[in-house]
mmCIF file of C-alpha atoms in Angstrom:
data_model
loop_
_atom_site.group_PDB
_atom_site.id
_atom_site.type_symbol
_atom_site.label_atom_id
_atom_site.label_comp_id
_atom_site.label_asym_id
_atom_site.label_seq_id
_atom_site.Cartn_x
_atom_site.Cartn_y
_atom_site.Cartn_z
ATOM 1 C CA UNK A 1142 -4.689 22.241 -3.047
ATOM 2 C CA UNK A 1143 -3.804 25.945 -3.219
ATOM 3 C CA UNK A 1144 -2.919 26.050 0.463
ATOM 4 C CA UNK A 1145 -0.650 23.023 0.084
ATOM 5 C CA UNK A 1146 1.139 24.615 -2.838
ATOM 6 C CA UNK A 1147 1.487 27.891 -0.989
ATOM 7 C CA UNK A 1148 2.920 26.169 2.096
ATOM 8 C CA UNK A 1149 5.444 24.170 0.032
ATOM 9 C CA UNK A 1150 6.333 27.412 -1.894
ATOM 10 C CA UNK A 1151 7.021 29.306 1.283
ATOM 11 C CA UNK A 1152 9.110 26.445 2.711
ATOM 12 C CA UNK A 1153 11.073 26.261 -0.556
ATOM 13 C CA UNK A 1154 11.882 29.997 -0.444
ATOM 14 C CA UNK A 1155 12.958 29.722 3.249
ATOM 15 C CA UNK A 1156 15.062 26.681 2.451
ATOM 16 C CA UNK A 1157 16.763 28.610 -0.365
ATOM 17 C CA UNK A 1158 17.465 31.426 2.045
ATOM 18 C CA UNK A 1159 18.988 28.959 4.481
ATOM 19 C CA UNK A 1160 21.273 27.508 1.764
ATOM 20 C CA UNK A 1161 22.351 31.046 0.814
ATOM 21 C CA UNK A 1162 23.076 31.867 4.444
ATOM 22 C CA UNK A 1163 25.133 28.723 4.922
ATOM 23 C CA UNK A 1164 27.092 29.381 1.728
ATOM 24 C CA UNK A 1165 27.925 32.917 2.963
ATOM 25 C CA UNK A 1166 29.892 31.574 5.906
ATOM 26 C CA UNK A 1167 33.716 31.974 5.599
ATOM 27 C CA UNK A 1168 35.852 28.918 5.086
ATOM 28 C CA UNK A 1169 36.940 28.550 8.735
ATOM 29 C CA UNK A 1170 33.484 28.794 10.138
ATOM 30 C CA UNK A 1171 32.094 26.286 7.536
ATOM 31 C CA UNK A 1172 34.942 23.863 8.250
ATOM 32 C CA UNK A 1173 34.379 24.109 11.969
ATOM 33 C CA UNK A 1174 30.705 23.167 11.577
ATOM 34 C CA UNK A 1175 31.464 20.192 9.355
ATOM 35 C CA UNK A 1176 34.187 19.024 11.734
ATOM 36 C CA UNK A 1177 31.786 19.298 14.621
ATOM 37 C CA UNK A 1178 29.260 17.192 12.759
ATOM 38 C CA UNK A 1179 31.799 14.460 11.980
ATOM 39 C CA UNK A 1180 32.944 14.496 15.646
ATOM 40 C CA UNK A 1181 29.307 14.053 16.732
ATOM 41 C CA UNK A 1182 28.928 11.087 14.372
ATOM 42 C CA UNK A 1183 32.171 9.581 15.635
ATOM 43 C CA UNK A 1184 31.174 9.986 19.296
ATOM 44 C CA UNK A 1185 27.802 8.343 18.780
ATOM 45 C CA UNK A 1186 28.336 5.714 16.105
ATOM 46 C CA UNK A 1187 32.042 4.814 16.083
ATOM 47 C CA UNK A 1188 33.039 2.353 18.794
ATOM 48 C CA UNK A 1189 35.914 3.540 20.997
ATOM 49 C CA UNK A 1190 36.004 6.977 19.465
ATOM 50 C CA UNK A 1191 36.082 8.621 22.928
ATOM 51 C CA UNK A 1192 39.209 6.668 23.747
ATOM 52 C CA UNK A 1193 41.190 7.767 20.734
ATOM 53 C CA UNK A 1194 43.925 10.329 21.123
ATOM 54 C CA UNK A 1195 43.623 13.764 19.598
ATOM 55 C CA UNK A 1196 45.695 13.037 16.504
ATOM 56 C CA UNK A 1197 43.670 9.963 15.592
ATOM 57 C CA UNK A 1198 40.420 11.910 16.021
ATOM 58 C CA UNK A 1199 41.697 14.714 13.744
ATOM 59 C CA UNK A 1200 42.752 12.140 11.129
ATOM 60 C CA UNK A 1201 39.320 10.583 11.229
ATOM 61 C CA UNK A 1202 37.671 13.978 10.875
ATOM 62 C CA UNK A 1203 39.938 14.986 8.013
ATOM 63 C CA UNK A 1204 39.314 11.654 6.235
ATOM 64 C CA UNK A 1205 35.492 12.078 6.214
ATOM 65 C CA UNK A 1206 35.313 15.838 5.885
ATOM 66 C CA UNK A 1207 35.001 15.863 2.104
ATOM 67 C CA UNK A 1208 32.388 13.073 1.690
ATOM 68 C CA UNK A 1209 30.332 14.396 4.503
ATOM 69 C CA UNK A 1210 30.323 17.856 3.017
ATOM 70 C CA UNK A 1211 29.280 16.600 -0.388
ATOM 71 C CA UNK A 1212 26.589 14.375 1.096
ATOM 72 C CA UNK A 1213 25.255 17.372 3.022
ATOM 73 C CA UNK A 1214 25.104 19.392 -0.174
ATOM 74 C CA UNK A 1215 23.182 16.554 -1.937
ATOM 75 C CA UNK A 1216 20.746 16.416 0.981
ATOM 76 C CA UNK A 1217 20.235 20.167 0.894
ATOM 77 C CA UNK A 1218 19.255 20.127 -2.732
ATOM 78 C CA UNK A 1219 17.235 16.944 -2.471
ATOM 79 C CA UNK A 1220 15.112 18.737 0.175
ATOM 80 C CA UNK A 1221 14.910 21.801 -1.995
ATOM 81 C CA UNK A 1222 13.648 19.716 -4.987
ATOM 82 C CA UNK A 1223 11.034 17.985 -2.861
ATOM 83 C CA UNK A 1224 9.730 21.316 -1.629
ATOM 84 C CA UNK A 1225 9.631 22.795 -5.093
ATOM 85 C CA UNK A 1226 7.839 19.731 -6.479
ATOM 86 C CA UNK A 1227 5.249 20.109 -3.694
ATOM 87 C CA UNK A 1228 4.798 23.776 -4.706
ATOM 88 C CA UNK A 1229 4.522 23.095 -8.433
ATOM 89 C CA UNK A 1230 2.532 19.862 -8.479
ATOM 90 C CA UNK A 1231 -1.184 20.531 -9.158
ATOM 91 C CA UNK A 1232 -2.495 17.045 -9.488
ATOM 92 C CA UNK A 1233 -3.636 17.709 -13.079
ATOM 93 C CA UNK A 1234 -0.389 16.588 -14.692
ATOM 94 C CA UNK A 1235 -1.932 13.523 -16.286
ATOM 95 C CA UNK A 1236 -2.710 15.787 -19.266
ATOM 96 C CA UNK A 1237 -5.596 17.770 -20.733
ATOM 97 C CA UNK A 1238 -8.624 16.624 -22.637
ATOM 98 C CA UNK A 1239 -6.369 15.138 -25.352
ATOM 99 C CA UNK A 1240 -4.166 13.384 -22.814
ATOM 100 C CA UNK A 1241 -1.072 15.151 -23.960
ATOM 101 C CA UNK A 1242 1.334 17.334 -22.026
ATOM 102 C CA UNK A 1243 4.337 19.371 -22.940
ATOM 103 C CA UNK A 1244 7.565 17.986 -21.574
ATOM 104 C CA UNK A 1245 8.729 21.252 -20.164
ATOM 105 C CA UNK A 1246 5.439 21.748 -18.307
ATOM 106 C CA UNK A 1247 6.273 18.861 -15.954
ATOM 107 C CA UNK A 1248 6.499 19.999 -12.332
ATOM 108 C CA UNK A 1249 9.265 17.466 -11.744
ATOM 109 C CA UNK A 1250 11.459 18.825 -14.559
ATOM 110 C CA UNK A 1251 10.785 22.436 -13.495
ATOM 111 C CA UNK A 1252 11.668 21.646 -9.872
ATOM 112 C CA UNK A 1253 14.873 20.074 -10.943
ATOM 113 C CA UNK A 1254 15.839 22.885 -13.281
ATOM 114 C CA UNK A 1255 15.165 25.550 -10.587
ATOM 115 C CA UNK A 1256 17.304 23.516 -8.117
ATOM 116 C CA UNK A 1257 20.147 23.121 -10.638
ATOM 117 C CA UNK A 1258 20.083 26.843 -11.554
ATOM 118 C CA UNK A 1259 20.057 27.762 -7.884
ATOM 119 C CA UNK A 1260 22.967 25.396 -7.238
ATOM 120 C CA UNK A 1261 24.937 27.148 -10.008
ATOM 121 C CA UNK A 1262 24.101 30.629 -8.543
ATOM 122 C CA UNK A 1263 25.086 29.398 -5.085
ATOM 123 C CA UNK A 1264 28.479 28.309 -6.309
ATOM 124 C CA UNK A 1265 28.939 31.713 -7.942
ATOM 125 C CA UNK A 1266 27.934 33.328 -4.647
ATOM 126 C CA UNK A 1267 30.685 31.384 -2.868
ATOM 127 C CA UNK A 1268 33.377 32.981 -5.052
ATOM 128 C CA UNK A 1269 32.746 36.174 -3.144
ATOM 129 C CA UNK A 1270 33.127 34.526 0.283
ATOM 130 C CA UNK A 1271 36.664 34.582 1.836
ATOM 131 C CA UNK A 1272 38.318 31.178 1.589
ATOM 132 C CA UNK A 1273 35.693 29.589 -0.496
ATOM 133 C CA UNK A 1274 35.333 28.927 -4.216
ATOM 134 C CA UNK A 1275 32.759 27.919 -6.819
ATOM 135 C CA UNK A 1276 33.243 24.523 -8.457
ATOM 136 C CA UNK A 1277 31.497 23.068 -11.459
ATOM 137 C CA UNK A 1278 31.734 19.621 -9.940
ATOM 138 C CA UNK A 1279 29.867 20.935 -6.878
ATOM 139 C CA UNK A 1280 27.035 22.145 -9.165
ATOM 140 C CA UNK A 1281 26.877 18.627 -10.621
ATOM 141 C CA UNK A 1282 26.788 17.070 -7.144
ATOM 142 C CA UNK A 1283 24.046 19.441 -5.994
ATOM 143 C CA UNK A 1284 22.057 18.771 -9.183
ATOM 144 C CA UNK A 1285 22.345 15.070 -8.577
ATOM 145 C CA UNK A 1286 20.998 15.593 -5.122
ATOM 146 C CA UNK A 1287 18.084 17.542 -6.581
ATOM 147 C CA UNK A 1288 17.405 14.680 -9.034
ATOM 148 C CA UNK A 1289 17.237 12.227 -6.090
ATOM 149 C CA UNK A 1290 14.812 14.572 -4.339
ATOM 150 C CA UNK A 1291 12.546 14.706 -7.438
ATOM 151 C CA UNK A 1292 12.652 10.942 -7.635
ATOM 152 C CA UNK A 1293 11.609 10.606 -3.965
ATOM 153 C CA UNK A 1294 8.868 13.133 -4.558
ATOM 154 C CA UNK A 1295 7.539 11.065 -7.488
ATOM 155 C CA UNK A 1296 7.447 7.953 -5.281
ATOM 156 C CA UNK A 1297 5.686 9.851 -2.442
ATOM 157 C CA UNK A 1298 3.034 11.358 -4.854
ATOM 158 C CA UNK A 1299 2.444 7.926 -6.410
ATOM 159 C CA UNK A 1300 1.947 6.250 -3.046
ATOM 160 C CA UNK A 1301 -0.423 8.952 -1.852
ATOM 161 C CA UNK A 1302 -2.348 8.848 -5.106
ATOM 162 C CA UNK A 1303 -2.907 5.051 -4.962
ATOM 163 C CA UNK A 1304 -3.878 5.250 -1.262
ATOM 164 C CA UNK A 1305 -6.534 7.788 -2.187
ATOM 165 C CA UNK A 1306 -7.768 5.446 -4.966
ATOM 166 C CA UNK A 1307 -8.057 2.617 -2.489
ATOM 167 C CA UNK A 1308 -9.876 4.708 0.061
ATOM 168 C CA UNK A 1309 -12.273 5.952 -2.637
ATOM 169 C CA UNK A 1310 -12.862 2.417 -3.806
ATOM 170 C CA UNK A 1311 -13.707 1.288 -0.258
ATOM 171 C CA UNK A 1312 -16.069 4.232 0.181
ATOM 172 C CA UNK A 1313 -17.730 3.355 -3.148
ATOM 173 C CA UNK A 1314 -18.097 -0.235 -2.033
ATOM 174 C CA UNK A 1315 -19.669 0.862 1.270
ATOM 175 C CA UNK A 1316 -22.043 3.169 -0.673
ATOM 176 C CA UNK A 1317 -23.289 0.336 -2.888
ATOM 177 C CA UNK A 1318 -23.742 -1.879 0.118
ATOM 178 C CA UNK A 1319 -26.091 0.679 1.658
ATOM 179 C CA UNK A 1320 -28.093 0.940 -1.570
ATOM 180 C CA UNK A 1321 -28.298 -2.730 -2.346
ATOM 181 C CA UNK A 1322 -28.446 -4.803 0.858
ATOM 182 C CA UNK A 1323 -29.693 -7.966 -0.946
ATOM 183 C CA UNK A 1324 -29.081 -9.601 -4.280
ATOM 184 C CA UNK A 1325 -31.574 -10.189 -7.085
ATOM 185 C CA UNK A 1326 -32.958 -13.286 -5.407
ATOM 186 C CA UNK A 1327 -33.711 -11.287 -2.278
ATOM 187 C CA UNK A 1328 -30.971 -13.035 -0.259
ATOM 188 C CA UNK A 1329 -28.284 -11.139 1.706
ATOM 189 C CA UNK A 1330 -25.427 -10.482 -0.572
ATOM 190 C CA UNK A 1331 -22.139 -12.204 0.054
ATOM 191 C CA UNK A 1332 -19.030 -10.072 0.230
ATOM 192 C CA UNK A 1333 -17.024 -10.111 -2.936
ATOM 193 C CA UNK A 1334 -19.773 -11.780 -5.048
ATOM 194 C CA UNK A 1335 -22.246 -8.998 -5.815
ATOM 195 C CA UNK A 1336 -22.538 -6.150 -8.277
ATOM 196 C CA UNK A 1337 -21.107 -3.702 -5.754
ATOM 197 C CA UNK A 1338 -17.915 -5.592 -5.723
ATOM 198 C CA UNK A 1339 -17.824 -5.722 -9.556
ATOM 199 C CA UNK A 1340 -18.421 -1.959 -9.700
ATOM 200 C CA UNK A 1341 -15.637 -1.414 -7.140
ATOM 201 C CA UNK A 1342 -13.162 -3.598 -9.125
ATOM 202 C CA UNK A 1343 -14.033 -1.688 -12.360
ATOM 203 C CA UNK A 1344 -13.525 1.647 -10.537
ATOM 204 C CA UNK A 1345 -10.159 0.621 -9.165
ATOM 205 C CA UNK A 1346 -8.971 -0.803 -12.484
ATOM 206 C CA UNK A 1347 -10.072 2.372 -14.305
ATOM 207 C CA UNK A 1348 -8.208 4.569 -11.797
ATOM 208 C CA UNK A 1349 -5.044 2.483 -11.913
ATOM 209 C CA UNK A 1350 -4.933 2.552 -15.697
ATOM 210 C CA UNK A 1351 -5.244 6.352 -15.674
ATOM 211 C CA UNK A 1352 -2.392 6.458 -13.116
#
């Protein structure tokens, strides 16, 4: 658990450094990279792109430059939020002995807040880069990307959690089978009709209710 959180924490810091580095590029360099990406997409996914003349290609690139840039920003912060969630999630978020938890202690909320604050600081950083500026709408777009990342992290954690419950239930069933090879009448137990199956069903139901 600690190793997993440490790995995700290191990856999150490295990803933040990468975002900072990309935001430090001057406008011309940044534009050249985005144009190159759009050109790559056109060459591989747009039929007949290679046969277009130069002016048509440039028009295509200019048309999709803005949405591609914003989508890339959202993806950047979605990944950041996922990494931060992995670093902050302990597996004990279901609550303490009283079953209650403070809203602001949620790793999902904290991951989103850190991502949103970093997005704001990144836009401020861009005001010092020649040819670039900081925009409030870009902070909102980045924060939306982070929210999507948190949502994906929640789904992934839930899927992993239920897979673990199923595996544990199967192991429990196998354990009961080794202890009780026959039923009370001394006959071989039929699958799904003995106490082991009932115990397994109770175990799975209990785990699912706890979430």
